[in-house]
Amino acid sequence: MRNQIKQMLITAALVPLFLASLPSWAANDPSIKGNLRTNIKASMSEFINGQTVGQTFRIYDPVEDKMYKLKLDKLHDGIVKKGDFYVSCADLVDAKGRKFDLDFLVLSDGNKLVATQAVIHSVDGKKRKYHLEN
C-alpha cells in the first residue's frame, strides 16, 4: 500500500511536466488503417475496461487536483501518431453530466499495442493545451 501511494505521488508530480510537453489535437491520420486502427481502438477499450471498477473509470486531474469518477460514452474515430505513441480520444461523463474528452496514449509492444495512459484533453469543451514531442 505504501509503495502504491509513493508511486501515485511520483506520478502526480511528473504528470504536469508531461502535460506541458503534449499538444492538443483532434486530428486523424488516414494512413493509420485496417488492423492497426482496430488494434489501437481495442487497446484503448482494454485499458478503459481494465481501469474501470464498479462501472466507474477514475482519473486524477492534476490541474484541478481532483479525482474524477467517469463512465465511457464513446470512443472517437480519429487516431494520430506522435513520436512513439498513437493517440486517440474517448468521451466520458461524470455523474453531473460533465463531458470529459480523454486522450489515450498507445504504444507498440512487440506484436501488440498497449494503452499506457489517459490524459484529460478537455472538460465540457474547454480544451487544455499540451504538447507531445518526439
Coordinates of C-alpha atoms in Angstrom, one line a residue:
M1 CA 0.0 0.0 0.0
R2 CA 2.8 2.4 0.9
N3 CA 4.6 1.7 -2.4
Q4 CA 1.3 2.4 -4.3
I5 CA 0.9 5.7 -2.5
K6 CA 4.5 6.6 -3.3
Q7 CA 4.1 5.6 -6.9
M8 CA 0.9 7.7 -7.1
L9 CA 2.6 10.8 -5.7
I10 CA 5.6 10.4 -8.1
T11 CA 3.1 10.1 -11.0
A12 CA 1.2 13.1 -9.8
A13 CA 4.4 15.1 -9.7
L14 CA 5.5 14.0 -13.1
V15 CA 2.2 14.3 -15.0
P16 CA 2.2 18.2 -15.1
L17 CA 5.7 18.1 -16.6
F18 CA 4.5 15.5 -19.2
L19 CA 1.3 17.5 -19.9
A20 CA 3.4 20.6 -20.5
S21 CA 5.1 18.8 -23.4
L22 CA 1.9 17.4 -25.1
P23 CA 0.0 19.2 -27.9
S24 CA -3.7 19.5 -28.1
W25 CA -5.1 17.7 -31.1
A26 CA -8.3 16.3 -32.5
A27 CA -6.9 15.0 -35.8
N28 CA -7.0 11.9 -37.8
D29 CA -4.2 10.3 -39.8
P30 CA -5.9 8.4 -42.7
S31 CA -2.7 6.3 -43.2
I32 CA -3.5 4.5 -39.9
K33 CA -6.0 1.9 -41.1
G34 CA -7.1 -1.7 -41.1
N35 CA -5.8 -4.0 -38.3
L36 CA -3.6 -1.2 -36.9
R37 CA -6.6 1.1 -36.4
T38 CA -8.7 -1.8 -35.0
N39 CA -5.9 -2.8 -32.6
I40 CA -5.4 0.7 -31.3
K41 CA -9.1 1.0 -30.5
A42 CA -9.1 -2.4 -28.9
S43 CA -6.1 -1.4 -26.7
M44 CA -8.0 1.7 -25.6
S45 CA -11.1 -0.3 -24.8
E46 CA -9.0 -2.9 -22.9
F47 CA -7.3 -0.1 -20.9
I48 CA -10.6 1.6 -20.0
N49 CA -12.2 -1.8 -19.0
G50 CA -9.1 -2.7 -17.0
Q51 CA -9.2 0.6 -15.1
T52 CA -13.0 0.5 -14.6
V53 CA -14.1 -0.6 -11.1
G54 CA -17.8 -0.7 -10.2
Q55 CA -18.7 0.7 -13.7
T56 CA -16.5 3.8 -12.9
F57 CA -13.3 4.9 -14.6
R58 CA -11.3 7.0 -12.2
I59 CA -8.7 9.6 -13.4
Y60 CA -6.7 12.1 -11.3
D61 CA -6.8 15.6 -12.7
P62 CA -3.5 17.4 -11.6
V63 CA -4.8 20.7 -13.0
E64 CA -7.9 20.7 -10.7
D65 CA -6.3 18.5 -8.0
K66 CA -9.3 16.2 -8.1
M67 CA -10.1 12.5 -8.7
Y68 CA -13.0 12.1 -11.2
K69 CA -15.3 9.1 -11.5
L70 CA -16.4 8.7 -15.1
K71 CA -18.3 6.5 -17.4
L72 CA -17.5 5.8 -21.0
D73 CA -19.7 7.5 -23.6
K74 CA -17.9 6.7 -26.8
L75 CA -14.5 6.3 -28.5
H76 CA -13.5 8.8 -31.1
D77 CA -12.6 7.7 -34.6
G78 CA -9.5 9.9 -35.0
I79 CA -6.0 8.5 -34.4
V80 CA -2.7 10.3 -34.8
K81 CA 0.9 9.2 -34.2
K82 CA 3.1 11.4 -32.1
G83 CA 6.6 10.1 -31.5
D84 CA 6.4 6.6 -30.2
F85 CA 2.7 7.0 -29.3
Y86 CA -0.5 6.5 -31.2
V87 CA -3.1 8.9 -29.7
S88 CA -6.9 8.6 -29.8
C89 CA -9.7 10.1 -27.7
A90 CA -12.8 9.0 -25.9
D91 CA -15.7 10.9 -24.3
L92 CA -16.5 10.0 -20.7
V93 CA -19.1 11.7 -18.4
D94 CA -19.3 12.2 -14.7
A95 CA -22.4 11.8 -12.5
K96 CA -23.3 15.5 -13.1
G97 CA -23.2 15.0 -16.9
R98 CA -20.0 16.9 -17.4
K99 CA -18.2 15.7 -20.5
F100 CA -14.5 14.7 -20.3
D101 CA -12.5 14.2 -23.5
L102 CA -9.6 11.9 -22.7
D103 CA -6.6 11.3 -24.9
F104 CA -5.2 7.7 -24.6
L105 CA -1.5 7.1 -25.3
V106 CA -1.0 3.7 -27.1
L107 CA 2.5 2.1 -27.6
S108 CA 3.6 -0.8 -29.6
D109 CA 5.0 -3.7 -27.5
G110 CA 6.3 -6.2 -29.9
N111 CA 3.3 -7.7 -31.7
K112 CA 0.7 -5.9 -29.7
L113 CA -0.4 -2.4 -28.8
V114 CA -0.9 -1.3 -25.3
A115 CA -2.7 1.8 -24.0
T116 CA -0.5 3.1 -21.2
Q117 CA -2.1 6.3 -20.0
A118 CA -5.1 8.6 -20.2
V119 CA -4.7 12.4 -20.2
I120 CA -7.6 14.9 -19.8
H121 CA -7.8 16.8 -23.1
S122 CA -10.9 18.9 -22.4
V123 CA -13.7 19.3 -19.8
D124 CA -17.1 20.4 -21.1
G125 CA -15.4 21.5 -24.3
K126 CA -12.7 23.6 -22.7
K127 CA -9.5 22.3 -24.2
R128 CA -6.3 22.1 -22.3
K129 CA -3.1 22.9 -24.1
Y130 CA -0.4 20.3 -24.0
H131 CA 2.4 19.1 -26.4
L132 CA 3.8 15.7 -27.3
E133 CA 7.2 15.9 -28.9
N134 CA 9.3 13.1 -30.4

